[in-house]
Each structure stands twice: as structure tokens, then as C-alpha cells.
Coordinates of C-alpha atoms in Angstrom, one line a residue:
M142 CA 0.1 0.4 0.2
K143 CA 2.3 2.4 0.7
K144 CA 4.7 1.8 -2.6
L145 CA 1.2 2.1 -4.3
Q146 CA 0.2 5.8 -2.5
L147 CA 3.9 7.5 -3.1
S148 CA 3.6 5.7 -6.9
A149 CA 0.3 7.7 -7.2
L150 CA 1.9 10.7 -5.4
V151 CA 5.0 10.8 -8.0
Y152 CA 1.8 10.8 -10.8
L153 CA 0.3 13.8 -9.0
I154 CA 3.5 15.9 -8.6
F155 CA 4.3 15.0 -12.2
F156 CA 0.6 15.4 -13.4
F157 CA 0.5 19.2 -11.7
M158 CA 3.9 19.8 -12.4
S159 CA 3.3 18.8 -16.5
T160 CA 0.1 21.1 -16.7
T161 CA 0.9 24.1 -14.1
P162 CA -1.5 27.2 -15.2
G163 CA 0.4 30.1 -17.6
K164 CA 2.6 27.0 -19.3
A165 CA 0.5 24.4 -21.0
A166 CA -2.9 25.4 -19.6
G167 CA -2.4 29.2 -19.0
I168 CA -3.8 31.8 -17.1
A169 CA -5.7 34.3 -19.0
K170 CA -5.2 37.9 -17.6
I171 CA -8.0 40.2 -18.7
S172 CA -8.5 43.8 -18.9
Y173 CA -11.1 46.3 -20.0
T174 CA -11.4 49.7 -20.8
V175 CA -14.1 51.7 -21.4
S176 CA -14.3 54.9 -22.5
F177 CA -17.3 57.6 -23.8
P178 CA -16.5 59.3 -27.1
E179 CA -20.4 59.5 -28.0
A180 CA -20.9 59.8 -24.6
Q181 CA -23.7 62.4 -26.3
A182 CA -25.5 59.8 -28.1
H183 CA -25.3 57.1 -24.8
Y184 CA -23.1 54.6 -26.0
V185 CA -20.2 53.4 -24.0
D186 CA -16.7 52.1 -25.9
V187 CA -15.1 49.1 -24.7
E188 CA -11.9 47.5 -25.4
M189 CA -11.3 44.2 -24.2
N190 CA -7.5 43.0 -23.5
I191 CA -7.0 38.9 -23.2
T192 CA -3.4 37.8 -22.7
G193 CA -1.9 34.5 -21.6
L194 CA -4.5 32.4 -24.0
A195 CA -3.0 28.7 -25.1
Q196 CA -6.4 27.3 -26.7
P197 CA -7.5 26.7 -30.2
S198 CA -10.4 29.0 -29.6
L199 CA -12.3 31.1 -27.4
E200 CA -15.5 31.9 -26.5
V201 CA -16.8 35.6 -25.7
K202 CA -21.1 36.2 -23.8
M203 CA -23.0 38.6 -22.5
P204 CA -24.7 37.5 -20.2
V205 CA -28.8 37.6 -20.8
W206 CA -29.7 38.3 -17.0
A207 CA -28.8 40.8 -14.0
P208 CA -29.5 38.6 -11.1
G209 CA -31.9 40.1 -8.1
S210 CA -34.1 40.6 -11.8
Y211 CA -35.2 37.5 -12.9
L212 CA -35.9 38.4 -16.4
V213 CA -34.0 37.7 -19.3
R214 CA -33.3 41.2 -20.5
E215 CA -30.8 39.2 -24.2
F216 CA -28.2 42.6 -22.9
A217 CA -26.5 41.7 -25.9
K218 CA -28.9 43.1 -28.6
N219 CA -27.6 46.8 -27.3
I220 CA -23.8 46.0 -28.6
E221 CA -22.3 46.7 -31.9
G222 CA -19.3 46.7 -33.5
F223 CA -17.9 44.2 -32.1
S224 CA -15.1 43.4 -33.8
V225 CA -11.1 41.3 -32.7
S226 CA -7.4 41.9 -33.4
A227 CA -3.9 40.6 -32.7
N228 CA -0.8 42.2 -33.2
G229 CA -3.0 44.8 -35.1
K230 CA -4.2 42.2 -37.2
P231 CA -8.3 41.5 -37.5
V232 CA -9.4 37.8 -36.1
S233 CA -12.1 35.7 -37.0
A234 CA -14.9 35.8 -34.7
P235 CA -18.1 35.0 -36.2
K236 CA -21.0 34.9 -33.9
I237 CA -22.1 31.6 -32.8
N238 CA -25.6 32.6 -30.8
K239 CA -27.8 35.3 -29.3
N240 CA -24.9 36.0 -27.0
T241 CA -21.9 33.9 -28.1
W242 CA -18.8 34.7 -30.1
R243 CA -16.2 32.6 -31.3
I244 CA -12.3 33.7 -31.6
A245 CA -9.7 31.9 -33.5
T246 CA -7.2 31.5 -30.9
A247 CA -5.1 29.1 -32.4
G248 CA -1.4 30.6 -32.1
L249 CA -2.3 33.5 -30.5
K250 CA -1.3 34.3 -27.1
S251 CA -3.3 37.8 -26.6
V252 CA -6.6 39.7 -28.3
T253 CA -8.2 42.7 -28.2
V254 CA -11.9 42.8 -28.3
K255 CA -13.7 45.8 -29.2
Y256 CA -16.9 46.5 -29.3
K257 CA -19.7 49.9 -28.4
V258 CA -22.9 49.5 -26.6
Y259 CA -25.6 51.3 -26.6
A260 CA -27.2 52.4 -22.9
F261 CA -30.3 54.4 -22.8
E262 CA -32.7 53.3 -20.5
L263 CA -31.5 54.3 -17.0
S264 CA -33.0 52.0 -14.3
V265 CA -31.7 49.8 -11.1
R266 CA -31.1 46.8 -13.7
T267 CA -29.7 48.7 -17.1
S268 CA -27.3 51.0 -18.0
F269 CA -27.4 54.7 -18.9
I270 CA -25.4 57.2 -20.7
D271 CA -24.9 60.6 -21.6
V272 CA -23.3 64.4 -21.1
S273 CA -23.8 64.8 -17.4
H274 CA -23.2 61.0 -16.0
A275 CA -22.7 56.6 -16.5
F276 CA -24.7 54.1 -14.6
L277 CA -23.2 50.9 -15.9
S278 CA -24.9 47.9 -14.8
T279 CA -22.0 46.1 -15.9
T280 CA -24.2 42.5 -16.7
G281 CA -25.2 44.1 -19.7
I282 CA -21.9 46.0 -20.4
F283 CA -18.9 43.6 -19.9
L284 CA -18.5 39.8 -22.4
F285 CA -17.0 37.4 -20.8
P286 CA -14.8 34.4 -21.8
K287 CA -16.2 31.3 -21.4
G288 CA -14.8 29.3 -18.7
M289 CA -13.2 32.0 -16.6
L290 CA -15.9 33.3 -14.6
S291 CA -13.5 32.8 -12.2
Q292 CA -11.0 35.1 -13.4
P293 CA -9.9 38.3 -12.1
S294 CA -9.6 41.6 -14.8
T295 CA -9.1 44.7 -14.4
I296 CA -11.2 48.0 -15.5
T297 CA -9.3 50.9 -16.7
I298 CA -11.9 54.2 -16.4
K299 CA -11.5 57.1 -19.3
P300 CA -14.1 60.2 -18.2
Y301 CA -16.3 61.7 -20.6
K302 CA -15.3 66.0 -20.3
D303 CA -14.9 66.7 -16.4
W304 CA -16.9 63.9 -15.1
T305 CA -14.7 63.1 -11.8
K306 CA -15.8 60.9 -9.5
V307 CA -16.8 57.1 -9.4
S308 CA -19.0 55.5 -7.4
T309 CA -18.6 51.5 -6.6
S310 CA -18.1 48.4 -4.4
L311 CA -15.1 47.7 -6.6
E312 CA -11.9 48.1 -5.0
T313 CA -9.2 50.6 -6.4
V314 CA -5.7 49.7 -8.0
K315 CA -2.8 51.3 -6.5
G316 CA -5.6 54.1 -5.4
D317 CA -6.2 55.5 -8.8
V318 CA -10.6 56.1 -8.5
F319 CA -10.9 55.3 -12.3
T320 CA -9.3 52.2 -12.2
R321 CA -10.9 48.8 -10.6
T322 CA -10.7 45.8 -10.2
A323 CA -12.4 42.5 -9.5
P324 CA -10.9 39.3 -8.0
N325 CA -13.8 37.3 -10.4
Y326 CA -17.2 37.9 -12.8
D327 CA -19.5 37.4 -10.1
I328 CA -18.4 40.0 -8.1
L329 CA -18.3 42.1 -11.7
Y330 CA -21.5 41.4 -12.4
D331 CA -22.1 41.9 -8.6
S332 CA -21.0 45.8 -8.6
P333 CA -22.6 48.4 -10.9
L334 CA -20.4 51.7 -11.6
E335 CA -21.7 55.4 -11.7
I336 CA -19.1 58.1 -13.1
G337 CA -19.7 61.4 -13.3
T338 CA -19.5 64.5 -10.4
Q339 CA -22.7 62.6 -9.1
D340 CA -23.2 64.3 -5.0
I341 CA -21.0 61.8 -2.6
F342 CA -21.8 62.0 1.6
T343 CA -20.3 59.1 3.6
F344 CA -20.9 57.8 6.9
D345 CA -20.0 54.8 9.4
A346 CA -22.5 52.1 10.8
A347 CA -22.3 48.5 12.1
G348 CA -18.8 49.0 11.5
V349 CA -18.6 49.7 8.3
H350 CA -18.1 52.5 5.9
Y351 CA -21.0 53.7 4.0
E352 CA -20.9 55.9 0.5
V353 CA -23.9 57.4 -0.7
A354 CA -23.8 58.4 -4.5
M355 CA -26.6 60.9 -4.6
Y356 CA -27.1 61.4 -8.6
G357 CA -30.3 63.9 -10.2
G358 CA -30.5 66.5 -7.3
G359 CA -33.4 66.9 -4.6
N360 CA -34.1 68.2 -1.3
Y361 CA -32.5 65.4 0.6
D362 CA -31.1 66.6 4.1
K363 CA -27.7 64.6 3.9
E364 CA -27.4 64.9 7.7
R365 CA -30.4 63.4 8.5
L366 CA -30.1 61.1 6.0
K367 CA -27.1 59.9 7.7
V368 CA -28.3 59.6 11.1
D369 CA -31.8 57.8 9.6
M370 CA -30.0 55.4 7.5
A371 CA -27.4 54.1 9.8
K372 CA -29.7 53.6 12.2
V373 CA -31.2 51.5 9.4
I374 CA -28.2 50.2 8.8
E375 CA -27.5 48.8 12.4
A376 CA -30.9 47.6 13.7
E377 CA -30.6 44.6 10.4
T378 CA -27.1 44.1 11.7
V379 CA -28.8 43.4 15.1
V380 CA -30.6 40.4 13.0
F381 CA -27.4 38.2 11.2
G382 CA -25.1 39.4 14.8
E383 CA -22.4 40.7 11.7
N384 CA -22.1 43.6 9.2
P385 CA -19.8 41.4 6.4
N386 CA -18.7 44.8 4.4
K387 CA -15.9 47.0 5.2
H388 CA -17.5 49.4 2.9
Y389 CA -20.6 49.6 1.2
T390 CA -21.9 52.0 -2.0
F391 CA -25.4 53.4 -2.1
I392 CA -26.0 54.9 -5.6
V393 CA -29.4 56.8 -5.8
H394 CA -31.1 58.2 -9.0
N395 CA -32.9 60.6 -8.4
K396 CA -35.9 61.2 -11.1
Q397 CA -38.6 63.6 -11.1
R398 CA -40.7 60.7 -10.2
N399 CA -39.2 57.3 -9.9
G400 CA -38.5 54.6 -7.3
G401 CA -37.2 50.8 -6.8
G402 CA -33.7 49.1 -6.3
L403 CA -31.7 46.4 -6.9
E404 CA -29.4 44.5 -4.3
H405 CA -25.9 44.2 -4.7
L406 CA -22.9 41.7 -2.4
S407 CA -21.6 45.6 -1.1
S408 CA -23.6 48.0 -3.0
T409 CA -27.7 48.9 -4.1
V410 CA -29.0 50.8 -6.9
L411 CA -32.1 53.3 -5.8
G412 CA -34.9 55.3 -7.6
A413 CA -36.0 58.0 -6.0
S414 CA -38.4 61.1 -6.5
R415 CA -36.0 64.0 -5.7
D416 CA -38.5 66.1 -3.7
Q417 CA -40.3 63.2 -1.9
Y418 CA -37.8 63.8 1.1
N419 CA -39.0 67.1 2.8
N420 CA -42.5 65.4 3.4
D421 CA -43.2 62.4 5.8
R422 CA -44.6 59.8 3.5
G423 CA -42.0 60.4 1.1
Y424 CA -38.8 60.6 3.2
H425 CA -40.4 57.0 5.2
G426 CA -40.5 55.3 1.3
F427 CA -37.4 55.9 1.2
L428 CA -36.4 54.7 4.6
G429 CA -37.9 51.7 3.3
L430 CA -36.6 51.0 0.4
V431 CA -33.4 51.7 2.1
A432 CA -34.4 49.0 4.3
H433 CA -35.3 46.9 1.8
E434 CA -31.7 46.9 -0.1
H435 CA -29.5 46.9 2.8
F436 CA -31.1 43.9 4.2
H437 CA -30.8 42.3 1.2
L438 CA -27.0 41.8 1.4
W439 CA -27.5 39.2 3.6
N440 CA -30.6 37.5 2.6
V441 CA -29.7 36.5 -0.8
K442 CA -26.8 38.0 -1.7
R443 CA -25.1 35.9 1.3
L444 CA -28.3 33.9 2.7
R445 CA -29.6 32.1 -0.8
P446 CA -31.2 29.4 -2.5
I447 CA -29.4 27.4 -3.9
A448 CA -30.5 27.8 -7.0
L449 CA -28.9 31.4 -7.1
G450 CA -25.6 30.9 -7.0
P451 CA -23.3 30.0 -8.2
F452 CA -25.0 31.9 -11.0
D453 CA -25.2 30.9 -15.4
Y454 CA -26.3 33.9 -16.6
D455 CA -26.8 32.2 -20.3
N456 CA -29.8 31.0 -19.0
E457 CA -33.0 31.4 -15.9
N458 CA -32.5 30.0 -12.9
Y459 CA -35.5 28.5 -11.2
T460 CA -35.9 28.6 -7.0
T461 CA -39.6 28.4 -5.8
N462 CA -38.1 30.7 -2.7
L463 CA -38.1 33.7 -3.8
W464 CA -40.9 34.2 -1.0
I465 CA -38.3 33.8 1.1
A466 CA -35.6 36.0 -0.5
E467 CA -37.6 39.2 -1.6
G468 CA -41.3 38.5 0.6
F469 CA -39.0 38.5 3.6
T470 CA -36.7 41.5 3.0
A471 CA -40.3 43.6 2.2
Y472 CA -41.4 42.5 5.3
Y473 CA -38.2 43.3 7.1
Q474 CA -38.0 47.1 5.1
N475 CA -41.3 47.4 7.4
I476 CA -39.7 46.1 11.1
A477 CA -36.3 47.3 10.6
L478 CA -37.4 50.9 11.1
R479 CA -39.6 49.8 13.7
Y480 CA -36.5 48.5 15.5
A481 CA -34.4 51.3 14.6
G482 CA -37.3 53.8 16.1
L483 CA -37.8 55.1 12.7
S484 CA -41.2 53.9 12.7
T485 CA -44.2 53.5 15.2
P486 CA -46.4 50.7 16.4
E487 CA -48.8 52.2 14.9
G488 CA -47.4 53.2 11.5
F489 CA -45.6 49.7 11.0
L490 CA -49.1 48.4 11.8
G491 CA -50.6 50.3 8.7
D492 CA -47.4 49.2 6.5
M493 CA -48.6 45.9 7.4
A494 CA -52.3 45.8 6.8
G495 CA -51.3 47.6 3.3
D496 CA -49.8 44.2 2.1
I497 CA -53.1 42.2 4.0
N498 CA -55.0 44.9 1.3
T499 CA -52.7 44.7 -1.4
V500 CA -53.4 40.2 -1.4
E501 CA -56.3 40.6 0.0
N502 CA -57.8 42.6 -2.7
Q503 CA -56.1 40.6 -6.1
P504 CA -58.0 38.3 -7.6
G505 CA -55.3 36.0 -8.8
A506 CA -53.9 35.0 -5.1
K507 CA -56.9 32.8 -5.4
V508 CA -55.4 31.6 -8.9
Q509 CA -51.4 31.7 -8.0
P510 CA -49.8 29.6 -4.8
L511 CA -46.7 31.9 -3.6
S512 CA -44.2 29.2 -4.0
E513 CA -45.3 29.5 -7.5
S514 CA -45.6 33.2 -8.1
S515 CA -41.6 32.6 -7.4
F516 CA -40.7 30.1 -9.8
D517 CA -43.3 31.6 -12.3
A518 CA -41.5 34.6 -11.8
W519 CA -39.0 34.9 -14.9
I520 CA -41.9 34.9 -17.1
K521 CA -44.8 36.4 -15.5
S522 CA -43.9 38.2 -12.3
Y523 CA -41.5 40.7 -14.8
R524 CA -44.3 39.8 -18.1
P525 CA -47.6 41.2 -16.7
N526 CA -50.2 42.0 -19.1
E527 CA -53.7 43.3 -18.7
N528 CA -54.2 40.1 -17.1
S529 CA -51.8 39.7 -15.0
F530 CA -54.0 41.2 -11.5
N531 CA -56.3 37.9 -12.5
T532 CA -53.9 35.2 -12.2
G533 CA -50.6 35.4 -10.0
I534 CA -49.9 37.4 -7.1
S535 CA -46.6 39.3 -6.2
Y536 CA -44.2 36.9 -4.0
Y537 CA -43.0 40.2 -2.5
D538 CA -46.2 41.9 -1.0
K539 CA -47.1 37.8 -0.1
G540 CA -44.1 36.8 1.2
A541 CA -44.1 40.1 3.3
V542 CA -47.5 38.8 5.3
V543 CA -46.4 35.2 5.5
G544 CA -43.3 36.5 6.9
M545 CA -45.1 38.2 9.4
L546 CA -48.0 35.0 10.2
L547 CA -44.3 33.3 10.6
D548 CA -42.8 35.9 13.2
L549 CA -45.9 36.0 15.0
E550 CA -46.4 32.0 14.9
I551 CA -42.5 31.2 16.7
I552 CA -42.2 34.5 18.8
N553 CA -46.1 32.4 20.1
G554 CA -44.8 29.0 19.7
S555 CA -41.4 29.9 22.1
N556 CA -42.9 32.0 24.4
G557 CA -41.7 34.7 23.5
K558 CA -37.7 33.0 23.8
Y559 CA -37.5 33.1 19.9
S560 CA -38.9 35.7 16.9
L561 CA -38.3 35.6 13.0
N562 CA -34.5 37.3 13.4
D563 CA -33.3 34.3 14.9
V564 CA -33.9 32.1 12.3
M565 CA -32.8 34.1 9.7
R566 CA -29.4 34.0 12.1
Y567 CA -29.4 30.4 12.5
M568 CA -29.9 30.1 8.2
Y569 CA -27.6 32.7 7.5
N570 CA -24.8 31.2 10.0
T571 CA -25.2 27.4 9.1
Y572 CA -25.7 28.3 5.1
Y573 CA -23.7 31.0 4.1
K574 CA -21.2 30.9 7.1
T575 CA -20.4 27.0 7.4
K576 CA -21.5 25.0 5.0
K577 CA -20.6 28.0 2.8
R578 CA -24.1 26.9 0.0
G579 CA -27.7 27.6 -0.3
Y580 CA -30.4 26.5 1.2
T581 CA -33.2 24.5 -0.5
D582 CA -36.9 24.5 0.6
A583 CA -36.7 21.5 3.0
E584 CA -33.7 23.2 5.1
F585 CA -35.2 26.8 5.4
K586 CA -38.7 24.3 6.5
A587 CA -36.8 23.1 9.0
G588 CA -35.3 26.1 10.4
F589 CA -38.9 27.3 10.8
E590 CA -39.6 24.2 12.5
K591 CA -36.3 24.9 14.7
F592 CA -37.9 27.6 16.4
A593 CA -41.4 27.8 16.3
G594 CA -41.0 23.9 17.2
K595 CA -44.0 22.2 15.6
N596 CA -44.7 20.3 12.5
L597 CA -45.2 23.6 9.7
N598 CA -46.7 21.1 7.4
E599 CA -50.4 21.9 7.1
F600 CA -48.5 26.3 7.2
Y601 CA -46.9 25.1 4.3
A602 CA -49.8 23.2 2.4
R603 CA -52.1 26.6 3.3
Y604 CA -50.3 29.2 2.5
I605 CA -47.3 28.9 0.4
N606 CA -47.7 25.3 -2.1
G607 CA -51.7 26.3 -1.7
L608 CA -54.9 28.7 -2.1
A609 CA -56.4 28.7 1.3
P610 CA -57.5 32.1 2.8
I611 CA -55.4 33.2 5.5
N612 CA -56.7 33.3 9.0
Y613 CA -55.1 36.3 10.0
N614 CA -56.7 37.1 12.9
R615 CA -55.1 33.6 14.0
Y616 CA -51.7 34.9 14.0
L617 CA -53.2 38.9 15.2
G618 CA -54.6 37.1 18.1
Y619 CA -51.6 36.3 19.2
A620 CA -50.5 40.0 20.0
G621 CA -53.9 40.7 21.2
Y622 CA -54.8 42.1 17.6
K623 CA -57.1 41.7 14.7
L624 CA -58.2 42.9 11.4
T625 CA -60.9 45.2 11.1
D626 CA -62.7 45.8 7.9
E627 CA -63.6 49.3 7.1
L628 CA -65.6 49.3 4.4
A629 CA -67.6 46.3 5.8
P630 CA -70.9 48.1 6.1
A631 CA -70.7 49.7 2.5
N632 CA -72.4 48.5 -0.2
E633 CA -71.2 50.5 -2.9
P634 CA -71.8 49.1 -7.1
T635 CA -68.6 49.1 -9.1
L636 CA -68.6 48.4 -13.1
G637 CA -65.4 45.9 -12.2
V638 CA -62.9 47.6 -14.1
F639 CA -59.7 49.6 -14.0
T640 CA -59.7 52.9 -16.1
N641 CA -57.2 55.2 -17.3
Q642 CA -57.8 59.0 -17.8
R643 CA -59.4 58.6 -21.0
N644 CA -62.0 56.1 -19.9
I645 CA -59.8 53.1 -21.8
I646 CA -60.2 50.5 -19.6
T647 CA -57.1 48.7 -18.4
T648 CA -58.5 45.4 -16.6
V649 CA -60.8 43.9 -16.5
V650 CA -61.6 42.5 -12.7
R651 CA -62.1 38.3 -12.2
D652 CA -65.6 37.5 -12.0
G653 CA -66.9 41.3 -12.0
A654 CA -69.3 42.8 -13.6
G655 CA -67.7 43.9 -16.5
W656 CA -66.3 40.3 -16.8
V657 CA -69.6 38.8 -16.7
D658 CA -71.2 40.7 -18.6
G659 CA -68.3 40.5 -21.6
L660 CA -66.7 44.4 -21.5
N661 CA -63.3 44.1 -22.8
V662 CA -59.4 45.2 -21.3
G663 CA -59.2 48.5 -24.6
D664 CA -62.7 49.3 -24.7
Q665 CA -63.5 52.8 -24.4
I666 CA -66.4 53.6 -22.1
T667 CA -67.9 56.9 -23.7
H668 CA -71.9 56.4 -22.6
I669 CA -73.8 54.9 -19.7
D670 CA -77.2 55.0 -20.3
D671 CA -77.5 57.1 -23.7
T672 CA -75.9 59.2 -21.0
P673 CA -71.7 60.4 -22.2
V674 CA -69.2 60.0 -20.0
T675 CA -66.8 62.2 -18.1
D676 CA -66.5 61.0 -14.6
L677 CA -67.2 57.4 -15.0
A678 CA -66.5 57.2 -11.3
A679 CA -69.3 59.3 -10.4
V680 CA -72.0 58.1 -12.6
I681 CA -71.3 55.0 -11.0
K682 CA -71.5 56.3 -7.4
G683 CA -75.1 57.6 -8.2
K684 CA -76.4 53.7 -8.9
K685 CA -77.2 51.3 -6.9
V686 CA -75.9 47.2 -6.4
G687 CA -77.8 45.6 -8.5
D688 CA -78.7 48.2 -11.2
K689 CA -79.1 47.3 -15.0
I690 CA -77.3 49.5 -16.7
V691 CA -76.3 50.1 -21.0
V692 CA -72.5 50.8 -21.3
T693 CA -71.6 52.1 -25.0
V694 CA -67.5 51.2 -25.4
S695 CA -65.6 52.3 -28.6
R696 CA -64.1 49.2 -29.8
D697 CA -61.7 49.3 -33.0
A698 CA -63.6 52.1 -33.4
Q699 CA -67.0 50.9 -33.4
A700 CA -70.1 51.8 -31.2
F701 CA -71.0 49.0 -29.0
K702 CA -73.5 49.1 -26.3
I703 CA -73.4 46.2 -23.2
P704 CA -75.9 45.3 -20.8
V705 CA -73.8 45.2 -18.0
T706 CA -75.3 44.4 -13.9
L707 CA -73.4 46.1 -11.1
K708 CA -72.3 44.1 -8.5
R709 CA -70.8 44.9 -4.9
N710 CA -67.5 46.5 -4.9
D711 CA -66.1 43.4 -2.5
N712 CA -62.5 45.2 -1.9
V713 CA -61.8 45.2 1.4
K714 CA -59.8 47.8 3.6
Y715 CA -58.2 46.5 6.9
I716 CA -56.2 48.0 9.2
I717 CA -54.7 46.3 12.8
T718 CA -56.8 46.7 15.9
E719 CA -56.4 45.7 19.6
L720 CA -58.8 43.0 20.8
P721 CA -60.1 43.9 24.5
N722 CA -58.4 42.7 27.4
A723 CA -55.4 41.5 25.4
T724 CA -53.9 38.5 28.1
P725 CA -50.5 38.7 29.6
Q726 CA -49.6 35.9 27.3
Q727 CA -50.8 38.2 24.1
L728 CA -48.8 41.6 25.3
A729 CA -45.6 39.3 25.6
V730 CA -45.8 38.7 22.2
R731 CA -46.9 41.8 20.9
K732 CA -44.1 43.4 23.3
K733 CA -41.4 41.0 21.6
W734 CA -42.1 41.4 18.4
L735 CA -43.2 45.0 18.2
K736 CA -39.5 45.6 20.7
L737 CA -41.5 47.9 22.7

């Protein structure tokens, strides 16, 4: 046995010596230069240099999607002028599919790839360039060599005219703000860049240095934001017990009307309305967005479903757990503000009642299970149509509600010893830090059960994988609360449609009056009972439930008279109210839940 082991060892040493990277196999070195000679026309020029090649051909690819935004966006559609050269001569590089070029590299040690990218969609997930700034969402900018996702790269930025600043989580090279490095492509694709003259302010929180880059102006108060954003960050850090970053970057795009966010490992991009900061509702909304996207640095970027990493950048990455990854994050965006003292108990309960109302007033909640909503994000959530309201439910909204239910179940079941925070911390430590992998459905379910002290098969069957009506009062009752529907006494008639300002129908509500009697999306309502309609809502409000009316619509430039019987508006408007004479146990659960 010893001789056999020695022989094997000698063979392995010889094998590794004969395939030393950089010799027979080769280690490629990859660098990019980005410049903006036509910023006014929304283009970035990219030069990609690859050296250390030792293979007959090399494929370079553009990702088709951006992690965190579950839609194939076909970023290669924005590439123009693709060419490859070596030693000053052109190299054959045919395009072999929608996002891949095959470069003939036989006998070549290095190649230079050049291309332009058109960027004129300012969102948190897509790139935008004009003379005022460049926002580079890196999955849509940088090609990667097939089989080399683990390779490092450097990015040299040649700024346009008076651009002086770069905001990103990528590290500098020798302190040069215009030269950045990424240890691998997962990090590069998780690190957007804001380049221009953005307003930057910084602060420290939870032992981490934070940079906030504001583009587009706005009525924000930097000193107030420093204090309140730090409170949110520190409250969220307590949930997991650590903040794993050394530095973190917020990129904020302020427009007249804007919203949304996209999480990254050590940064995030936020969309905000520039004049929202000096009113309570707008400011609360912005802090909620901060709380949501920042919470993702743990939940989904590190503690993640097993399908979400390592990423396949060519295809969809399916998971049934976005209700945890996104829905729980939506729940924590509300409760983190409560933890931070930036929301009152009543304000938090109002936020949760809003989520409940969204779920309960959407017919699709009775059609699509929560786990299916997650799995079908690629074809439904990010591709809504006029009937989506009737056929689906958001894993954000219902996931947030389910997060609340489980939090209350765990607090009550453990007599106040544990909460959902303990589950999140346990799963983070177990799967991200110890096992260094994502979790499965069954593993997260086991995590819930560990702290709830009970089997959750029925809960999953009813609320995650099924369509059972949610028994809100059971769970709210643990904390001495109940739901009250302020619209319960009402008997208002409804046509069962949504319309725009021109009275054109945009949605027909499942099983509503318009649905039953044949009104269509795209119909323009012109008359009710032969009376011209200017204020449709006022006309319907003047009717009664059960009234039979004749709706005249313009459909494909033709007039149709459609008899419709008005139905009762069954929408709910829940508020969360206190139960009378709450027990000591209910008050203890409430105290734990709301950090009273």
C-alpha cells in the first residue's frame, strides 16, 4: 500500500507540474478599458484585452440577465461594432448564438476585443449614459470568456469631459479611482458603476464605511440621512449578528418620478423621486427602500436559495423561494424601521395592513400559490399583462405577509424566546458561513420548525403551496390584535374594471360585473345609459348594486352597447386594531414583536 500511495503521489506531482497554469493550460489575464467618446448619443466604447491564451478558440459571452431581476433581458442586443484583433491584424470571430462570439485563437497568446454598447434605459438594472453621467449595470456592459468566470479582471475608466467621480464597490488599483479590479466575474457583475459628478456623502455604521452617491439632485438633507440610514443599518445588523462588508455603496438616481432598487453584495442602486425627501410619506418610503435593499446584503446575496449561485448567466435560474428572498425582505423593510425607532408601532401595523390589503384585493391570490409565483417570476412577475391582476400574486406582498405570520407563530410558540430573527441568523450562520452554499426548500422549512417548535406541514400546504384563505386573526391574535374591515358596512356598486383618464379599460376584474357581462380591456367607455361619460366614477357611484345599465364602448373604432348588471364592490380596507382585554401572554408576544 505504501508503494502504491507513493507512486500515486509521484504521478500527481508530475501531472500538476505538466499542467502548470500559464504553461500548457495557461492563465488568461483580462482587462477592460471603457470610454465615452459619444456620451451624448448614449454609447460606451469597451476594449477587452485577454492575454495568456493557449487554446485554439475562445468564446466570449454577454450575460442575458442581471441577478436580482428575474427576467431574460438579452443584453447582447445593445452591442454594436464587435471586432477582434491580434498583433494589429483582424481575427475571425463569428457570432454563434444570440450572446456568444467564437474567436479563432490558435497560435495567439493575446487578443483585443472592441465593441460599443448603447445605454439609454435608466433603471436600477439597466445602463444609462448621457453627458451628465454614466451608470453601468455591469451585466449588460462586460463580456466574459467562457470557462473563466473565476478569473480576475481590471477596469480602466476614461471619463467623459468633466466627470471626476466613480462610485462602486469595486476596489481601486493603487488608489486610482478610475482603475478598478474585480476578483472574479460574479463580483464584477455584482458591482455597478456610477461615473460623473454625483453628490457624495459618507458615514460609518455597524463598523462599516458607507458611501451614498446622489445623482439628479433633490431636496434631501444629507445630515438627516446620515443619521437615519445609520439607524436602519445598525438595526438590520443586529438581526444577523454581523455586517460582513468593509465598505458599502448606495447609488441613488433621483428623478422627477422614480422608484425601485436592485441589491448587490456590497452596494445597491435605488430609484427615488427627487422632491420626496421633505414630506413624511416620501421620506418614510425612501427609508423603507434603503432598509429593503440593504437587508438583501444578507438575505439573497449571502443567505440564498441554492439555485441562485453560482449563477448561470446564459439561462434562467429557477427557485420557489423568492417569497423568502424578496418577501421576507419586504417584511423586514417595515419592521427594521420599527427596530430603528423610525416607525411607530401604529405605523408598522399600518404598513402591514397595507400589504394584507394588496394581497386580499387581488383576485390572482386565489389562483397562483406563493411558491409558484416565485418559480414563474421569469415569465409572469416581470412580464405582466392586462390579465396579471387576475392570475398571479406578488411574492413580495404575500411573502411579506407570510413573514409576519411566521414571526408571530415563532414568538408565540416559543413563549417569547425566539422570533423570525433567530431563524434568519441561524440560516445565515449555517448555510452561508458554515456550509458555504445555498439552502433548499426543505432546509429553510426545517429552520422555521426548529424555532417554532412545531411541524409546519399544514402551514406550507395552505399558505405556501396552496390557496387557502389566510386566517389572519389567528396569528394577529397571538399579539392581541385583529383585522377590522372599514369597508364591511359599505354596499357600493362597481363596474369591476380599472380605467385610465380617457375611460379606456386597462383591467377587467375576475368575476366582476364587466368580466361577467363582456367588457374588454381596450374598450373606451363613452356612454352609460346613453348619457355621455366624463366622470365614470361619479356615474357609477350614483347607481345601486343590482342596477342594470347599458355601457356604450368604442371597440376598434366601432360602437357597442353592452348591458351590465352592477355588483357590490367586495374590496376590503383592513386596519389592525387591538383586541379588548389582551392577556398577559398576548401582551408579551406584542412586546417581543414590536420591540416595545
